[in-house]
Amino acid sequence: MRWSQVFIPTLREDPADAEVASHKLLLRAGYIRQLSAGVYSYLYLGQRTALKIMQIIREEMDRIGGQEFYLPALHPAELWQETGRWDQMAATMFQLKDHSGRDFCLGMTHEEVMADIARHELRSYRQLPQIWYQIQVKFRDEARPKSGLMRLRHFIMKDSYTFDLDDAGLDASYKKHYDAYCRIFTRCGLHYEIVEAHSGAMGGSQSHEFMVVSPAGEDRIAICVKECGYAANLEKARAGLKPVSDPPGDPKPEVFPTPNVRTIEELVGFAGVKPEFLMKALVYVIPAADKGKQKDQIVLALVRGDHQLNEAKLGDALGGAPFRPAHPDEIRAHFGAAPGFIGPLGQKGVRILLDDALRGRRNLTTGANQNDHHVRHVTPERDFTGEYHDLRLVADSDPCSRCARPLRVASAIEVGHIFKLGRRYAESMGARVLDRDGRQVTLVMGSYGIGVERILTAAVEQHHDPEGMKLPRSIAPFDVVLTPVNLNEEPIRQAAEQLYAGLREARVEVLYDDRDERAGVKFKDADLIGVPVRLTVGKKAAEGKVEISERSTGQRADARISEAVGLVRSRYCG
Ligand code: ATP
Ligand code: MG
């Protein structure tokens, strides 16, 4: 391609509203332009890169026996109502009506549509297993679209779905995807972690996320610093406990005044107790399904003073029921005190959940359910009872639950996610086949997603410098940028034209910067758009030489013009 003839609108300055590096650079390098919040157009370079990512995904999916489909983005509401997700996912689903008033949505994922095909078409165990995939646009009305391509409302996902006869079959399909994902992310040049994931609204028994550690990431993960292999999303991560000793003796609970002391820090400062001797109380509400007949359920969650509550774990402990933090007036109505002075003593009709770290503890201090008062010497089991669950949010340097070495907590970008769905969708949608003995059995499903834009964002985050992107060749829009410093000098022009023809002949993807621009502008643009190799044709062209430089390392070396094409091919395009 001749640069003078293609549209690459590079920008010198960082766009004002872009925060993370990938967002700034993708805009500056002319890859993308915003249409509205979380909705972007992919221009020439952006689309070339997206197509390369999709091709890598496609090749690796085909390699595990995946069959490529293409499903509609417009779904009838009835399908989603069958699995209950029409209501469950309503907050992030684009729901709409056709002219006759019938409900539809724009697909945010495709379990329902795939399972619908399966239930109508799959009849016998002989047809199993199946791996069906597509690369297609998804719509999610994300509350906070941001950071360029990181959190979009309109994005491209490769999603696949497997159908097996039994759990062992699902295990095999899952393993195939796990391995395919490793190959995909490696080929895209990403350094990634595989973490145990919380299954969330998808349900299912096992799930892993593929995470790229980056300060720009919106997820938090815990990774063991030793190679015991433990790594988990913070939503799910477990940790061991450093031993603590309780205050001695066996005194009775004692209320004491704590004027205006509402936070744990204030209480530590005021009462002079260590935070691990405190019990933090948080109030949640499970709204009644039928407001007329039932009351909202009040939940009191207790964690150690120096620990944080993990709401994903609380959700699991509550069995997946929808819940929300209580409003201050609800707290006052139920506990007779303001938030900050709440505790578990004397509570009736409140469901009390304690974090496992409180098991066996004694003589703790907590809210007294009386404004400006706390209560000390509270001992769970003796003074109140509740259910124990793992409710704690793991913190940096907590001991690993496997090997007791410290865990590192890091921000990360989720690029892929695989789920063992089990029978949930197939059951609610009646997707069954006949097994060997002629019995009807429910299909066992898996679901596996990869975000195409997330791969690009993560790759830019991992591979850039202040001058621009340093994309790995596998996903860069071109293999080589050919940069003559001055086309008005005949030897330079001739050498550049000769190299351009030679590279194209050798099927090297080359962007020929034939623009009438100063050399400095061309170099800056080449660095910005992140093409891995630059061939610079300058004064030495008269001696039959050209410079080859690597964007990722900055290494440069002269080569003979006659040998340059062969060198580029063998060294960079193998
Ligand atoms: P997140 O936790 O980031 O909201 P998710 O867990 O809801 O994502 P999945 O349903 O697991 O996402 O989707 C599969 C993949 O699709 C994700 O691993 C991610 O790569 C990509 N993806 C999901 N949501 C978005 C989005 N809003 N913008 C861009 N890519 C996304
Ligand atoms: Mg996910």
PDB file of N, CA and C and ligand atoms in Angstrom, residues 38 42 85 89 92 108-109 111 138-142 144-146 148-159 181 185 198-199 202 207-211 218-219 233 235 412-419 447-455 457, ligand 1:
ATOM      1  N   GLY A  38     -18.627   4.236  24.083  1.00  0.00           N
ATOM      2  CA  GLY A  38     -18.492   2.782  23.980  1.00  0.00           C
ATOM      3  C   GLY A  38     -18.780   2.238  22.594  1.00  0.00           C
ATOM      4  N   TYR A  42     -13.830   1.355  13.290  1.00  0.00           N
ATOM      5  CA  TYR A  42     -12.470   0.880  13.050  1.00  0.00           C
ATOM      6  C   TYR A  42     -12.065   1.333  11.661  1.00  0.00           C
ATOM      7  N   ARG A  85     -33.152 -14.978  31.692  1.00  0.00           N
ATOM      8  CA  ARG A  85     -32.143 -13.922  31.596  1.00  0.00           C
ATOM      9  C   ARG A  85     -32.686 -12.617  31.000  1.00  0.00           C
ATOM     10  N   MET A  89     -30.698 -10.064  33.106  1.00  0.00           N
ATOM     11  CA  MET A  89     -29.660  -9.279  32.440  1.00  0.00           C
ATOM     12  C   MET A  89     -30.192  -7.924  31.954  1.00  0.00           C
ATOM     13  N   THR A  92     -28.128  -4.576  31.506  1.00  0.00           N
ATOM     14  CA  THR A  92     -27.098  -4.354  30.476  1.00  0.00           C
ATOM     15  C   THR A  92     -27.552  -4.782  29.087  1.00  0.00           C
ATOM     16  N   MET A 108     -26.272 -10.030  23.690  1.00  0.00           N
ATOM     17  CA  MET A 108     -25.083  -9.709  24.483  1.00  0.00           C
ATOM     18  C   MET A 108     -24.214 -10.946  24.629  1.00  0.00           C
ATOM     19  N   THR A 109     -24.746 -12.091  24.289  1.00  0.00           N
ATOM     20  CA  THR A 109     -24.063 -13.368  24.266  1.00  0.00           C
ATOM     21  C   THR A 109     -25.051 -14.318  23.578  1.00  0.00           C
ATOM     22  N   GLU A 111     -25.791 -17.971  24.289  1.00  0.00           N
ATOM     23  CA  GLU A 111     -26.144 -19.304  24.822  1.00  0.00           C
ATOM     24  C   GLU A 111     -27.539 -19.715  24.373  1.00  0.00           C
ATOM     25  N   LYS A 138     -21.364  -8.071  19.614  1.00  0.00           N
ATOM     26  CA  LYS A 138     -22.191  -8.188  20.816  1.00  0.00           C
ATOM     27  C   LYS A 138     -22.544  -6.780  21.290  1.00  0.00           C
ATOM     28  N   PHE A 139     -23.706  -6.682  21.907  1.00  0.00           N
ATOM     29  CA  PHE A 139     -24.167  -5.387  22.419  1.00  0.00           C
ATOM     30  C   PHE A 139     -24.366  -5.482  23.926  1.00  0.00           C
ATOM     31  N   ARG A 140     -23.751  -4.599  24.660  1.00  0.00           N
ATOM     32  CA  ARG A 140     -24.007  -4.555  26.105  1.00  0.00           C
ATOM     33  C   ARG A 140     -24.098  -3.104  26.527  1.00  0.00           C
ATOM     34  N   ASP A 141     -25.169  -2.786  27.211  1.00  0.00           N
ATOM     35  CA  ASP A 141     -25.372  -1.406  27.643  1.00  0.00           C
ATOM     36  C   ASP A 141     -24.597  -1.201  28.944  1.00  0.00           C
ATOM     37  N   GLU A 142     -23.262  -1.201  28.825  1.00  0.00           N
ATOM     38  CA  GLU A 142     -22.390  -1.105  29.990  1.00  0.00           C
ATOM     39  C   GLU A 142     -22.644   0.229  30.698  1.00  0.00           C
ATOM     40  N   ARG A 144     -20.655   1.957  32.542  1.00  0.00           N
ATOM     41  CA  ARG A 144     -19.553   2.909  32.401  1.00  0.00           C
ATOM     42  C   ARG A 144     -18.629   2.505  31.268  1.00  0.00           C
ATOM     43  N   PRO A 145     -19.060   2.733  30.014  1.00  0.00           N
ATOM     44  CA  PRO A 145     -18.139   2.434  28.917  1.00  0.00           C
ATOM     45  C   PRO A 145     -16.945   3.372  29.045  1.00  0.00           C
ATOM     46  N   LYS A 146     -15.744   2.830  28.835  1.00  0.00           N
ATOM     47  CA  LYS A 146     -14.607   3.747  28.972  1.00  0.00           C
ATOM     48  C   LYS A 146     -13.336   3.183  28.386  1.00  0.00           C
ATOM     49  N   GLY A 148     -11.430   3.746  25.782  1.00  0.00           N
ATOM     50  CA  GLY A 148     -11.319   3.336  24.388  1.00  0.00           C
ATOM     51  C   GLY A 148     -11.973   1.986  24.182  1.00  0.00           C
ATOM     52  N   LEU A 149     -11.183   1.011  23.711  1.00  0.00           N
ATOM     53  CA  LEU A 149     -11.769  -0.285  23.355  1.00  0.00           C
ATOM     54  C   LEU A 149     -11.882  -1.246  24.535  1.00  0.00           C
ATOM     55  N   MET A 150     -11.605  -0.774  25.733  1.00  0.00           N
ATOM     56  CA  MET A 150     -11.603  -1.676  26.893  1.00  0.00           C
ATOM     57  C   MET A 150     -13.009  -2.129  27.276  1.00  0.00           C
ATOM     58  N   ARG A 151     -13.901  -1.185  27.416  1.00  0.00           N
ATOM     59  CA  ARG A 151     -15.273  -1.528  27.820  1.00  0.00           C
ATOM     60  C   ARG A 151     -16.215  -0.862  26.843  1.00  0.00           C
ATOM     61  N   LEU A 152     -16.667  -1.665  25.886  1.00  0.00           N
ATOM     62  CA  LEU A 152     -17.471  -1.160  24.779  1.00  0.00           C
ATOM     63  C   LEU A 152     -18.926  -1.536  24.961  1.00  0.00           C
ATOM     64  N   ARG A 153     -19.778  -0.833  24.260  1.00  0.00           N
ATOM     65  CA  ARG A 153     -21.192  -1.221  24.261  1.00  0.00           C
ATOM     66  C   ARG A 153     -21.509  -2.020  22.995  1.00  0.00           C
ATOM     67  N   HIS A 154     -20.550  -2.028  22.091  1.00  0.00           N
ATOM     68  CA  HIS A 154     -20.699  -2.709  20.807  1.00  0.00           C
ATOM     69  C   HIS A 154     -19.322  -3.289  20.516  1.00  0.00           C
ATOM     70  N   PHE A 155     -19.148  -4.598  20.593  1.00  0.00           N
ATOM     71  CA  PHE A 155     -17.806  -5.161  20.423  1.00  0.00           C
ATOM     72  C   PHE A 155     -17.873  -6.521  19.730  1.00  0.00           C
ATOM     73  N   ILE A 156     -16.708  -6.946  19.260  1.00  0.00           N
ATOM     74  CA  ILE A 156     -16.653  -8.217  18.529  1.00  0.00           C
ATOM     75  C   ILE A 156     -16.182  -9.307  19.477  1.00  0.00           C
ATOM     76  N   MET A 157     -16.944 -10.371  19.530  1.00  0.00           N
ATOM     77  CA  MET A 157     -16.560 -11.495  20.378  1.00  0.00           C
ATOM     78  C   MET A 157     -16.478 -12.753  19.532  1.00  0.00           C
ATOM     79  N   LYS A 158     -15.479 -13.554  19.832  1.00  0.00           N
ATOM     80  CA  LYS A 158     -15.533 -14.935  19.357  1.00  0.00           C
ATOM     81  C   LYS A 158     -16.208 -15.677  20.494  1.00  0.00           C
ATOM     82  N   ASP A 159     -17.344 -16.263  20.224  1.00  0.00           N
ATOM     83  CA  ASP A 159     -17.961 -17.078  21.266  1.00  0.00           C
ATOM     84  C   ASP A 159     -18.193 -18.472  20.725  1.00  0.00           C
ATOM     85  N   TYR A 181      -7.060 -21.396  23.630  1.00  0.00           N
ATOM     86  CA  TYR A 181      -6.931 -20.014  24.100  1.00  0.00           C
ATOM     87  C   TYR A 181      -5.462 -19.682  24.388  1.00  0.00           C
ATOM     88  N   PHE A 185      -3.650 -16.520  22.522  1.00  0.00           N
ATOM     89  CA  PHE A 185      -3.053 -15.345  23.183  1.00  0.00           C
ATOM     90  C   PHE A 185      -1.543 -15.309  22.982  1.00  0.00           C
ATOM     91  N   HIS A 198     -14.933 -16.396  38.835  1.00  0.00           N
ATOM     92  CA  HIS A 198     -16.257 -16.463  39.428  1.00  0.00           C
ATOM     93  C   HIS A 198     -17.237 -16.580  38.268  1.00  0.00           C
ATOM     94  N   SER A 199     -18.185 -17.494  38.343  1.00  0.00           N
ATOM     95  CA  SER A 199     -19.042 -17.710  37.169  1.00  0.00           C
ATOM     96  C   SER A 199     -20.150 -16.672  37.015  1.00  0.00           C
ATOM     97  N   MET A 202     -23.618 -16.398  34.689  1.00  0.00           N
ATOM     98  CA  MET A 202     -23.643 -17.528  33.762  1.00  0.00           C
ATOM     99  C   MET A 202     -23.926 -18.844  34.474  1.00  0.00           C
ATOM    100  N   SER A 207     -14.756 -22.347  35.772  1.00  0.00           N
ATOM    101  CA  SER A 207     -14.544 -21.287  34.810  1.00  0.00           C
ATOM    102  C   SER A 207     -13.172 -20.660  35.010  1.00  0.00           C
ATOM    103  N   HIS A 208     -12.514 -20.340  33.919  1.00  0.00           N
ATOM    104  CA  HIS A 208     -11.210 -19.666  33.964  1.00  0.00           C
ATOM    105  C   HIS A 208     -11.260 -18.405  33.122  1.00  0.00           C
ATOM    106  N   GLU A 209     -10.502 -17.417  33.570  1.00  0.00           N
ATOM    107  CA  GLU A 209     -10.342 -16.204  32.774  1.00  0.00           C
ATOM    108  C   GLU A 209      -8.893 -16.087  32.340  1.00  0.00           C
ATOM    109  N   PHE A 210      -8.721 -15.538  31.161  1.00  0.00           N
ATOM    110  CA  PHE A 210      -7.383 -15.248  30.651  1.00  0.00           C
ATOM    111  C   PHE A 210      -7.169 -13.755  30.857  1.00  0.00           C
ATOM    112  N   MET A 211      -6.148 -13.432  31.635  1.00  0.00           N
ATOM    113  CA  MET A 211      -5.962 -12.062  32.109  1.00  0.00           C
ATOM    114  C   MET A 211      -4.595 -11.532  31.698  1.00  0.00           C
ATOM    115  N   GLU A 218      -9.402  -3.425  34.437  1.00  0.00           N
ATOM    116  CA  GLU A 218     -10.497  -3.120  35.359  1.00  0.00           C
ATOM    117  C   GLU A 218     -10.772  -4.281  36.291  1.00  0.00           C
ATOM    118  N   ASP A 219     -10.152  -5.434  36.031  1.00  0.00           N
ATOM    119  CA  ASP A 219     -10.304  -6.573  36.928  1.00  0.00           C
ATOM    120  C   ASP A 219      -9.141  -6.590  37.908  1.00  0.00           C
ATOM    121  N   ASN A 233      -9.304 -14.730  40.085  1.00  0.00           N
ATOM    122  CA  ASN A 233      -9.925 -13.415  40.078  1.00  0.00           C
ATOM    123  C   ASN A 233     -10.219 -13.049  41.531  1.00  0.00           C
ATOM    124  N   GLU A 235     -12.647 -11.697  42.746  1.00  0.00           N
ATOM    125  CA  GLU A 235     -14.039 -12.030  43.083  1.00  0.00           C
ATOM    126  C   GLU A 235     -14.122 -13.421  43.719  1.00  0.00           C
ATOM    127  N   ALA A 412      -5.802  -6.235  35.988  1.00  0.00           N
ATOM    128  CA  ALA A 412      -5.633  -7.026  34.765  1.00  0.00           C
ATOM    129  C   ALA A 412      -6.797  -6.794  33.812  1.00  0.00           C
ATOM    130  N   ILE A 413      -6.513  -7.061  32.541  1.00  0.00           N
ATOM    131  CA  ILE A 413      -7.532  -6.951  31.496  1.00  0.00           C
ATOM    132  C   ILE A 413      -8.017  -8.360  31.167  1.00  0.00           C
ATOM    133  N   GLU A 414      -9.321  -8.579  31.275  1.00  0.00           N
ATOM    134  CA  GLU A 414      -9.866  -9.899  30.916  1.00  0.00           C
ATOM    135  C   GLU A 414      -9.969  -9.971  29.398  1.00  0.00           C
ATOM    136  N   VAL A 415      -9.198 -10.886  28.810  1.00  0.00           N
ATOM    137  CA  VAL A 415      -9.263 -11.028  27.347  1.00  0.00           C
ATOM    138  C   VAL A 415     -10.090 -12.239  26.924  1.00  0.00           C
ATOM    139  N   GLY A 416     -10.220 -13.203  27.810  1.00  0.00           N
ATOM    140  CA  GLY A 416     -11.000 -14.385  27.452  1.00  0.00           C
ATOM    141  C   GLY A 416     -11.564 -15.046  28.686  1.00  0.00           C
ATOM    142  N   HIS A 417     -12.611 -15.825  28.475  1.00  0.00           N
ATOM    143  CA  HIS A 417     -13.302 -16.433  29.614  1.00  0.00           C
ATOM    144  C   HIS A 417     -13.929 -17.738  29.148  1.00  0.00           C
ATOM    145  N   ILE A 418     -13.655 -18.810  29.859  1.00  0.00           N
ATOM    146  CA  ILE A 418     -14.259 -20.098  29.495  1.00  0.00           C
ATOM    147  C   ILE A 418     -15.070 -20.641  30.675  1.00  0.00           C
ATOM    148  N   PHE A 419     -16.217 -21.199  30.354  1.00  0.00           N
ATOM    149  CA  PHE A 419     -17.164 -21.670  31.387  1.00  0.00           C
ATOM    150  C   PHE A 419     -17.598 -23.108  31.127  1.00  0.00           C
ATOM    151  N   SER A 447     -19.345 -22.809  27.396  1.00  0.00           N
ATOM    152  CA  SER A 447     -19.432 -21.531  26.685  1.00  0.00           C
ATOM    153  C   SER A 447     -18.093 -20.815  26.855  1.00  0.00           C
ATOM    154  N   TYR A 448     -17.608 -20.225  25.766  1.00  0.00           N
ATOM    155  CA  TYR A 448     -16.223 -19.751  25.754  1.00  0.00           C
ATOM    156  C   TYR A 448     -16.149 -18.453  24.950  1.00  0.00           C
ATOM    157  N   GLY A 449     -15.651 -17.379  25.573  1.00  0.00           N
ATOM    158  CA  GLY A 449     -15.627 -16.088  24.873  1.00  0.00           C
ATOM    159  C   GLY A 449     -14.238 -15.466  24.807  1.00  0.00           C
ATOM    160  N   ILE A 450     -14.017 -14.739  23.736  1.00  0.00           N
ATOM    161  CA  ILE A 450     -12.785 -13.942  23.601  1.00  0.00           C
ATOM    162  C   ILE A 450     -13.191 -12.588  23.041  1.00  0.00           C
ATOM    163  N   GLY A 451     -12.653 -11.515  23.616  1.00  0.00           N
ATOM    164  CA  GLY A 451     -12.940 -10.180  23.105  1.00  0.00           C
ATOM    165  C   GLY A 451     -11.855  -9.757  22.118  1.00  0.00           C
ATOM    166  N   VAL A 452     -12.264  -9.506  20.881  1.00  0.00           N
ATOM    167  CA  VAL A 452     -11.285  -9.133  19.847  1.00  0.00           C
ATOM    168  C   VAL A 452     -10.651  -7.780  20.193  1.00  0.00           C
ATOM    169  N   GLU A 453     -11.477  -6.801  20.549  1.00  0.00           N
ATOM    170  CA  GLU A 453     -10.930  -5.478  20.889  1.00  0.00           C
ATOM    171  C   GLU A 453     -10.092  -5.536  22.163  1.00  0.00           C
ATOM    172  N   ARG A 454     -10.497  -6.430  23.088  1.00  0.00           N
ATOM    173  CA  ARG A 454      -9.698  -6.546  24.324  1.00  0.00           C
ATOM    174  C   ARG A 454      -8.291  -7.039  24.009  1.00  0.00           C
ATOM    175  N   ILE A 455      -8.168  -7.946  23.036  1.00  0.00           N
ATOM    176  CA  ILE A 455      -6.829  -8.422  22.656  1.00  0.00           C
ATOM    177  C   ILE A 455      -6.012  -7.247  22.133  1.00  0.00           C
ATOM    178  N   THR A 457      -6.456  -3.999  22.687  1.00  0.00           N
ATOM    179  CA  THR A 457      -6.156  -3.065  23.783  1.00  0.00           C
ATOM    180  C   THR A 457      -5.038  -3.596  24.662  1.00  0.00           C
TER     181      THR A 457
HETATM  182  P1  ATP B   1     -16.353  -7.908  32.064  1.00  0.00           P
HETATM  183  O1  ATP B   1     -16.199  -8.621  33.380  1.00  0.00           O
HETATM  184  O2  ATP B   1     -15.097  -7.249  31.588  1.00  0.00           O
HETATM  185  O3  ATP B   1     -17.561  -7.039  31.980  1.00  0.00           O
HETATM  186  P2  ATP B   1     -17.623 -10.248  31.165  1.00  0.00           P
HETATM  187  O4  ATP B   1     -17.056 -11.194  32.147  1.00  0.00           O
HETATM  188  O5  ATP B   1     -18.984  -9.736  31.328  1.00  0.00           O
HETATM  189  O6  ATP B   1     -16.608  -9.025  30.990  1.00  0.00           O
HETATM  190  P3  ATP B   1     -17.862 -12.313  29.197  1.00  0.00           P
HETATM  191  O7  ATP B   1     -19.324 -12.435  29.189  1.00  0.00           O
HETATM  192  O8  ATP B   1     -17.035 -13.304  29.897  1.00  0.00           O
HETATM  193  O9  ATP B   1     -17.470 -10.842  29.700  1.00  0.00           O
HETATM  194  O10 ATP B   1     -17.399 -12.092  27.685  1.00  0.00           O
HETATM  195  C1  ATP B   1     -16.327 -12.775  27.060  1.00  0.00           C
HETATM  196  C2  ATP B   1     -15.235 -11.814  26.628  1.00  0.00           C
HETATM  197  O11 ATP B   1     -15.769 -10.713  25.883  1.00  0.00           O
HETATM  198  C3  ATP B   1     -14.530 -11.164  27.784  1.00  0.00           C
HETATM  199  O12 ATP B   1     -13.537 -12.029  28.286  1.00  0.00           O
HETATM  200  C4  ATP B   1     -13.951  -9.932  27.141  1.00  0.00           C
HETATM  201  O13 ATP B   1     -12.764 -10.269  26.448  1.00  0.00           O
HETATM  202  C5  ATP B   1     -14.995  -9.551  26.121  1.00  0.00           C
HETATM  203  N1  ATP B   1     -15.870  -8.472  26.603  1.00  0.00           N
HETATM  204  C6  ATP B   1     -16.870  -8.579  27.490  1.00  0.00           C
HETATM  205  N2  ATP B   1     -17.478  -7.399  27.699  1.00  0.00           N
HETATM  206  C7  ATP B   1     -16.842  -6.504  26.906  1.00  0.00           C
HETATM  207  C8  ATP B   1     -17.026  -5.114  26.654  1.00  0.00           C
HETATM  208  N3  ATP B   1     -17.960  -4.424  27.267  1.00  0.00           N
HETATM  209  N4  ATP B   1     -16.185  -4.524  25.772  1.00  0.00           N
HETATM  210  C9  ATP B   1     -15.240  -5.228  25.130  1.00  0.00           C
HETATM  211  N5  ATP B   1     -15.030  -6.538  25.321  1.00  0.00           N
HETATM  212  C10 ATP B   1     -15.813  -7.183  26.196  1.00  0.00           C
END
